XYZ file of C-alpha atoms in Angstrom:
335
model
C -6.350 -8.315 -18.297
C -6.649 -11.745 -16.666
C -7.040 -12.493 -13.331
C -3.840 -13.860 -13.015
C -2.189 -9.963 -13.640
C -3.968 -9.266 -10.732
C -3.521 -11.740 -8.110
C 0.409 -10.902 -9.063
C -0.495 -6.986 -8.430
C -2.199 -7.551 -5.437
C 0.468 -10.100 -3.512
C 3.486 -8.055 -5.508
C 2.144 -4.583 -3.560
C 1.273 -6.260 -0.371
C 4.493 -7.685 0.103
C 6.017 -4.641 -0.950
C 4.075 -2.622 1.323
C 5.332 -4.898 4.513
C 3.386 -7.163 6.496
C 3.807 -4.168 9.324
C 3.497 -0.725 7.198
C 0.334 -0.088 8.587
C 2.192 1.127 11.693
C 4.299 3.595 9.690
C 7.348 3.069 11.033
C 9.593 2.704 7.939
C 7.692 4.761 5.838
C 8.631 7.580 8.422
C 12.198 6.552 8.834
C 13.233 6.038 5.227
C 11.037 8.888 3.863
C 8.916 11.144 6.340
C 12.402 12.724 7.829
C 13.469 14.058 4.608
C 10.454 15.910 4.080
C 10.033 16.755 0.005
C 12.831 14.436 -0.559
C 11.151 11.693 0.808
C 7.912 11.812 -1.118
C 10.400 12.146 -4.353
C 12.222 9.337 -2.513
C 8.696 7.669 -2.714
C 8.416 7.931 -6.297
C 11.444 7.157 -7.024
C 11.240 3.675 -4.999
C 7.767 2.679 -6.970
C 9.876 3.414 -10.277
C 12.503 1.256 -9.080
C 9.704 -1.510 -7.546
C 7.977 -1.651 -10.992
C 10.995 -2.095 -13.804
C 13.055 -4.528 -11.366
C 9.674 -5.945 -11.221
C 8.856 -6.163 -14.813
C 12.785 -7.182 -15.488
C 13.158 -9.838 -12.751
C 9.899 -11.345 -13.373
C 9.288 -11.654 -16.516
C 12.911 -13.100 -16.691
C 12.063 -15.826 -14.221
C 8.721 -16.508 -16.140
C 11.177 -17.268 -19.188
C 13.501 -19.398 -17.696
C 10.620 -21.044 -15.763
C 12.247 -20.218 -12.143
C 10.022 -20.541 -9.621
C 12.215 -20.258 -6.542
C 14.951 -17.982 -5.039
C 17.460 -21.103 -5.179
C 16.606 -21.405 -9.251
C 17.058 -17.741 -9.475
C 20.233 -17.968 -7.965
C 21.628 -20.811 -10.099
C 21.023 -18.920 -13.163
C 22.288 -15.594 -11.640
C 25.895 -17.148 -9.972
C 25.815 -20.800 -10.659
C 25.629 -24.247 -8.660
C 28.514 -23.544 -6.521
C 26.386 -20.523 -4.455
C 23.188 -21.293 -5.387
C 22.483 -23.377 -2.542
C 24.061 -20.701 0.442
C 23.100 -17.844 -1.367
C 19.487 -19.213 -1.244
C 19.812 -20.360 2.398
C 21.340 -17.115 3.785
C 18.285 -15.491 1.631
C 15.716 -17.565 3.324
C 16.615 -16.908 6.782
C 17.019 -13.171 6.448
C 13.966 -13.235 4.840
C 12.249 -15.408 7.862
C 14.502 -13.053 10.290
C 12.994 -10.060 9.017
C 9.709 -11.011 9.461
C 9.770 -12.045 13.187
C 11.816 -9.029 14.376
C 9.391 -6.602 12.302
C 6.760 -8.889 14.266
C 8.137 -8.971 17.331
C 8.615 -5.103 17.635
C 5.104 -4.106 16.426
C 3.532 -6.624 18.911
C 5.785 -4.761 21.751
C 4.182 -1.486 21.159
C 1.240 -1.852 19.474
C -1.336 -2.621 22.904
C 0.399 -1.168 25.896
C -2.335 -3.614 27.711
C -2.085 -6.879 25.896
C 1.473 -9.070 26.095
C 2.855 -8.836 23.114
C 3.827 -12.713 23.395
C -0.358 -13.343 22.472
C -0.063 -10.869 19.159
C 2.792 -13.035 17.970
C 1.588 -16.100 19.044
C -1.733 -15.343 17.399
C -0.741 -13.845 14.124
C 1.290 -17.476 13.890
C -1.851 -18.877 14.388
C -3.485 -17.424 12.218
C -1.024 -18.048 8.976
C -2.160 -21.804 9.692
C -5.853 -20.724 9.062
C -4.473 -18.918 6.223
C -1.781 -20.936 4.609
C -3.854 -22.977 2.410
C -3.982 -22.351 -1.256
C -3.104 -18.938 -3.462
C -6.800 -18.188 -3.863
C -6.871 -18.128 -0.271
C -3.737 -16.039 0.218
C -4.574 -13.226 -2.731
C -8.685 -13.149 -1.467
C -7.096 -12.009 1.938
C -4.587 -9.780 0.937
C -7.062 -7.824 -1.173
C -9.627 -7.748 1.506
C -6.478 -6.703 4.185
C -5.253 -3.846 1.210
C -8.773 -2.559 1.460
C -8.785 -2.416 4.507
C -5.691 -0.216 4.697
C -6.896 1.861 2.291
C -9.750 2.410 4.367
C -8.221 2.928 7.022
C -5.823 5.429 5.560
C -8.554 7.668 3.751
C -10.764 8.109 6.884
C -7.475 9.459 8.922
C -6.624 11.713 5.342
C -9.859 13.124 5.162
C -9.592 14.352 8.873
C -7.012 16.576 7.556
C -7.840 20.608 6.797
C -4.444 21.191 5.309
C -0.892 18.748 4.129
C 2.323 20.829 4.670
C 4.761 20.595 1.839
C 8.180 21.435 3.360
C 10.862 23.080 1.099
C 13.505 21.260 -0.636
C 15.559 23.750 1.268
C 14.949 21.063 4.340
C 17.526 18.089 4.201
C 19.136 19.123 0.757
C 21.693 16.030 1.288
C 21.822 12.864 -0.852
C 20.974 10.793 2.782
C 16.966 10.352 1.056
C 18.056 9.152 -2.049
C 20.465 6.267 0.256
C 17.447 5.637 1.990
C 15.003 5.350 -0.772
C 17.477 2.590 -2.334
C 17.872 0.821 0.978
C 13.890 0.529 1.209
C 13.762 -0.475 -2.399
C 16.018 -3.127 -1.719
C 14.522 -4.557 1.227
C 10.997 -4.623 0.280
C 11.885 -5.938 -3.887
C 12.971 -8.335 -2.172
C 10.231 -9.346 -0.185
C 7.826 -8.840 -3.216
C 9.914 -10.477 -5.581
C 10.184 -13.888 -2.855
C 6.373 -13.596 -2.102
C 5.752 -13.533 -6.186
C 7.921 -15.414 -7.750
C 5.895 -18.730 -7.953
C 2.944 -16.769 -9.023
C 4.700 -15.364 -12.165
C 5.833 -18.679 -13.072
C 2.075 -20.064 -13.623
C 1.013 -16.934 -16.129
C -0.201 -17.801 -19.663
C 1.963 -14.825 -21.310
C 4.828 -12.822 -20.373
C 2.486 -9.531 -20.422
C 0.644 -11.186 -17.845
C 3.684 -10.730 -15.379
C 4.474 -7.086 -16.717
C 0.629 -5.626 -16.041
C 0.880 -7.518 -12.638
C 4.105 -5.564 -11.616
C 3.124 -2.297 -12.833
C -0.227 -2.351 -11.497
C 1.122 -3.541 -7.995
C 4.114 -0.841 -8.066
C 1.000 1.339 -8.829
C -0.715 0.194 -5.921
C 2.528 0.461 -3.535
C 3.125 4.006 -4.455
C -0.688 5.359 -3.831
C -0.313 3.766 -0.405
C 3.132 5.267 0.206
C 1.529 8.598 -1.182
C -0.884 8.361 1.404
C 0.683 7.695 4.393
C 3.345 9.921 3.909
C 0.859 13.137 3.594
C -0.720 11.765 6.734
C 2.693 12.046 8.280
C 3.272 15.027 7.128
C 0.027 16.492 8.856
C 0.409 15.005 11.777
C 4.467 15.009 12.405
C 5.075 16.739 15.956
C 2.508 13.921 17.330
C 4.043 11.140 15.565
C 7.823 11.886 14.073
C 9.409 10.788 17.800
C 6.864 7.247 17.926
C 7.344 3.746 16.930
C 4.423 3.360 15.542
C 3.185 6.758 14.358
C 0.310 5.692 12.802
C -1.142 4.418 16.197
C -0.390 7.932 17.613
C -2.345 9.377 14.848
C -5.507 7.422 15.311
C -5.035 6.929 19.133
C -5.825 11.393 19.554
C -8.454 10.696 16.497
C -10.250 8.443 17.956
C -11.378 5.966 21.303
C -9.686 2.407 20.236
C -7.957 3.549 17.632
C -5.154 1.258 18.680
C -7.122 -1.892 19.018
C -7.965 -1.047 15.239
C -4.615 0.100 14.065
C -4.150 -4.191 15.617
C -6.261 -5.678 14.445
C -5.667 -4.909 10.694
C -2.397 -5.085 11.315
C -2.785 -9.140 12.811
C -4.614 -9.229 9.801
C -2.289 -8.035 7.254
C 0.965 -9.091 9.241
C -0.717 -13.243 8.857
C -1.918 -12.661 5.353
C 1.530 -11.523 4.112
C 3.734 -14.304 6.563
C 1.342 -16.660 5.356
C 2.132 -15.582 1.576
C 6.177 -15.549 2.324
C 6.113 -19.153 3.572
C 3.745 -20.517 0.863
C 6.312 -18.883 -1.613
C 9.609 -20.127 0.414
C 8.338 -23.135 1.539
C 6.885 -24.934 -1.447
C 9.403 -25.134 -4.159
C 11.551 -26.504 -1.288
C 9.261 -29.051 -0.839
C 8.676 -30.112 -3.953
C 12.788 -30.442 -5.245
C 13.398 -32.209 -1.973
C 10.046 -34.083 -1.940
C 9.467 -33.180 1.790
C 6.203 -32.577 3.225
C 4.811 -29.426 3.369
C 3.566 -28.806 7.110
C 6.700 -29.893 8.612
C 8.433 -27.282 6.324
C 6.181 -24.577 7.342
C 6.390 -25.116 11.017
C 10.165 -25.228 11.069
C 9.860 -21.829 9.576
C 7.316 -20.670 11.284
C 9.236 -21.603 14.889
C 12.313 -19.560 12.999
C 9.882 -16.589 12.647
C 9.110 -16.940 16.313
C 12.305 -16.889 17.520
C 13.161 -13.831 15.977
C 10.183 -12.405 17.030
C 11.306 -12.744 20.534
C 14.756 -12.150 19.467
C 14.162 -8.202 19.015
C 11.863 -8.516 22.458
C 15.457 -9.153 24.265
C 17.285 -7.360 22.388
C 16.018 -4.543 20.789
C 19.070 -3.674 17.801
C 18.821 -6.966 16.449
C 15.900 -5.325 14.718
C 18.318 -2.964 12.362
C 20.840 -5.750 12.573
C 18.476 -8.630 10.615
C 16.809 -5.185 8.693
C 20.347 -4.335 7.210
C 21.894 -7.804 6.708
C 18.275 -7.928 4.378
C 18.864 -4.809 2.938
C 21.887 -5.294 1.617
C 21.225 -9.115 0.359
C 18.517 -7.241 -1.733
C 20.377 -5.025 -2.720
C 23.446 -7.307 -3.895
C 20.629 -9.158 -6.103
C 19.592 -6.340 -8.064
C 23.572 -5.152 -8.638
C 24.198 -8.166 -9.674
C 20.896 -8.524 -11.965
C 21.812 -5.128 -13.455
C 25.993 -5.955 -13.707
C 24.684 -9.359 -15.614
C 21.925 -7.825 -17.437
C 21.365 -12.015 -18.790
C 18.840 -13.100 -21.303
């Protein structure tokens, strides 16, 4: 397998993770409340990460797209291409800064959460460079995570498996697609250009699978770690902090620091991805590009600050974009 597999595995399961999952607030929403469900809910989101994976990129690697706007002028034509790619773009940027905004607000009681924003901007500039640049730091964040998450799981004496008595409803399988939907679309924004430069179409298809591996031994994770812990954390924000915050002293200003680290690498991935083909059909400058975007991310970020159900607004208007792409990739089924 060539390295190229898995710098798309790596950047196709840290985007799918989230720039904020290490906080554990949508793995607990969409899948920790449902108990059983939810890990099955798990699984089946990984299954559904890795063939629309496989399908949607290796299709793009095909046709040579190597931006949302080309995908969507093969997918509905020029008349929508253009605001179907623009309404994309800003959900996507939307989503980012009110994801940002609320984990700064409750991740350091102490510290403004005005400086975590303003310095996980920062440091996208320090990382925005080049794709080596951006897959070397999303590995190193990954580990980190994984680190992070197998020192709290091997605190744990015993992982409670409720019965599929609790929540027998069809509300975890609506949830499991509406996380799907979200975060394929992240991954798929964050990989597209990536796919494009593979030598062979196998290539693309060993980098999705392995990264939908990847995705669903981190989901795995967390959500036993929920499970252990869930009359500390199933009423928090950010029940990962609550976890570490009774495990250890500073556990918070960990639980921040890897997630400034993760939150940059994976904003500074998004950009690359959105902002690039842009400027290369429009022959426009790069840096401009990227701070224009960057200021959008900001805004949102202190969007949700103000007001706090933006948040599930921008989350939902996502969702559902996402999940109109892989309907209509699925209705189309093209070659």
């Amino acid at each position: 397998m060539d390295k190229v597999a898995w710098y798309i595995a790596v950047l196709f399961a840290g985007s799918a993770l989230g720039g904020f999952y290490l906080g554990g607030y949508e793995w607990l929403r969409f899948f920790t409340y449902f108990g059983s469900w939810g890990t099955i809910g798990i699984a089946l989101a990984a299954l559904g990460l890795g063939w629309f994976g496989v399908q949607l990129l290796t299709f793009c690697h095909r046709k040579q797209i190597r931006s949302l706007y080309e995908l969507y002028y093969v997918l509905f034509g020029e008349a929508f291409a253009s605001s179907l790619s623009a309404i994309t773009h800003i959900l996507l940027l939307g989503y980012t800064g009110v994801m940002l905004g609320q984990q700064a607000d409750f991740l350091l009681e102490e510290f403004s959460p005005l400086w975590f924003i303003l310095l996980t901007i920062a440091a996208v500039f320090f990382i925005l460079n080049r794709w080596r640049w951006i897959v070397t730091a999303t590995a190193i964040s990954l580990s980190g995570g994984l680190l992070l998450f197998g020192l709290i799981f091997s605190a744990q004496s015993h992982v409670p498996i409720p019965s599929l008595g609790y929540q027998l409803n069809v509300n975890w399988l609506i949830h499991a697609v509406f996380f799907l939907a979200l975060h394929f679309l992240i991954g798929l924004a964050t990989t597209l250009p990536l796919a494009v430069r593979a030598s062979h179409e196998r290539t693309v298809r060993s980098g999705a699978i392995i990264g939908a591996g990847i995705f669903l031994l981190f989901t795995l994770l967390g959500q036993a770690i929920l499970l252990a812990h869930w009359h500390d954390s199933h009423a928090s924000v950010l029940p990962i902090k609550q976890i570490l915050v009774q495990m250890m002293p500073g556990g918070d200003w960990l639980l921040a620091i890897l997630s400034f680290v993760h939150g940059g690498v994976i904003i500074a991935a998004l950009l690359y991805s959105l902002s690039h083909p842009i400027a290369t059909r429009q022959h426009l400058q790069m840096l401009p590009l990227i701070v224009a975007m960057l200021l959008t991310v900001f805004v949102f970020s202190l969007l949700t600050l103000v007001v706090p159900w933006s948040m599930s607004a921008i989350a939902s208007a996502a969702t559902y974009c996402g999940m109109f792409l892989m309907g209509w990739y699925v209705w189309k089924q093209p070659n």
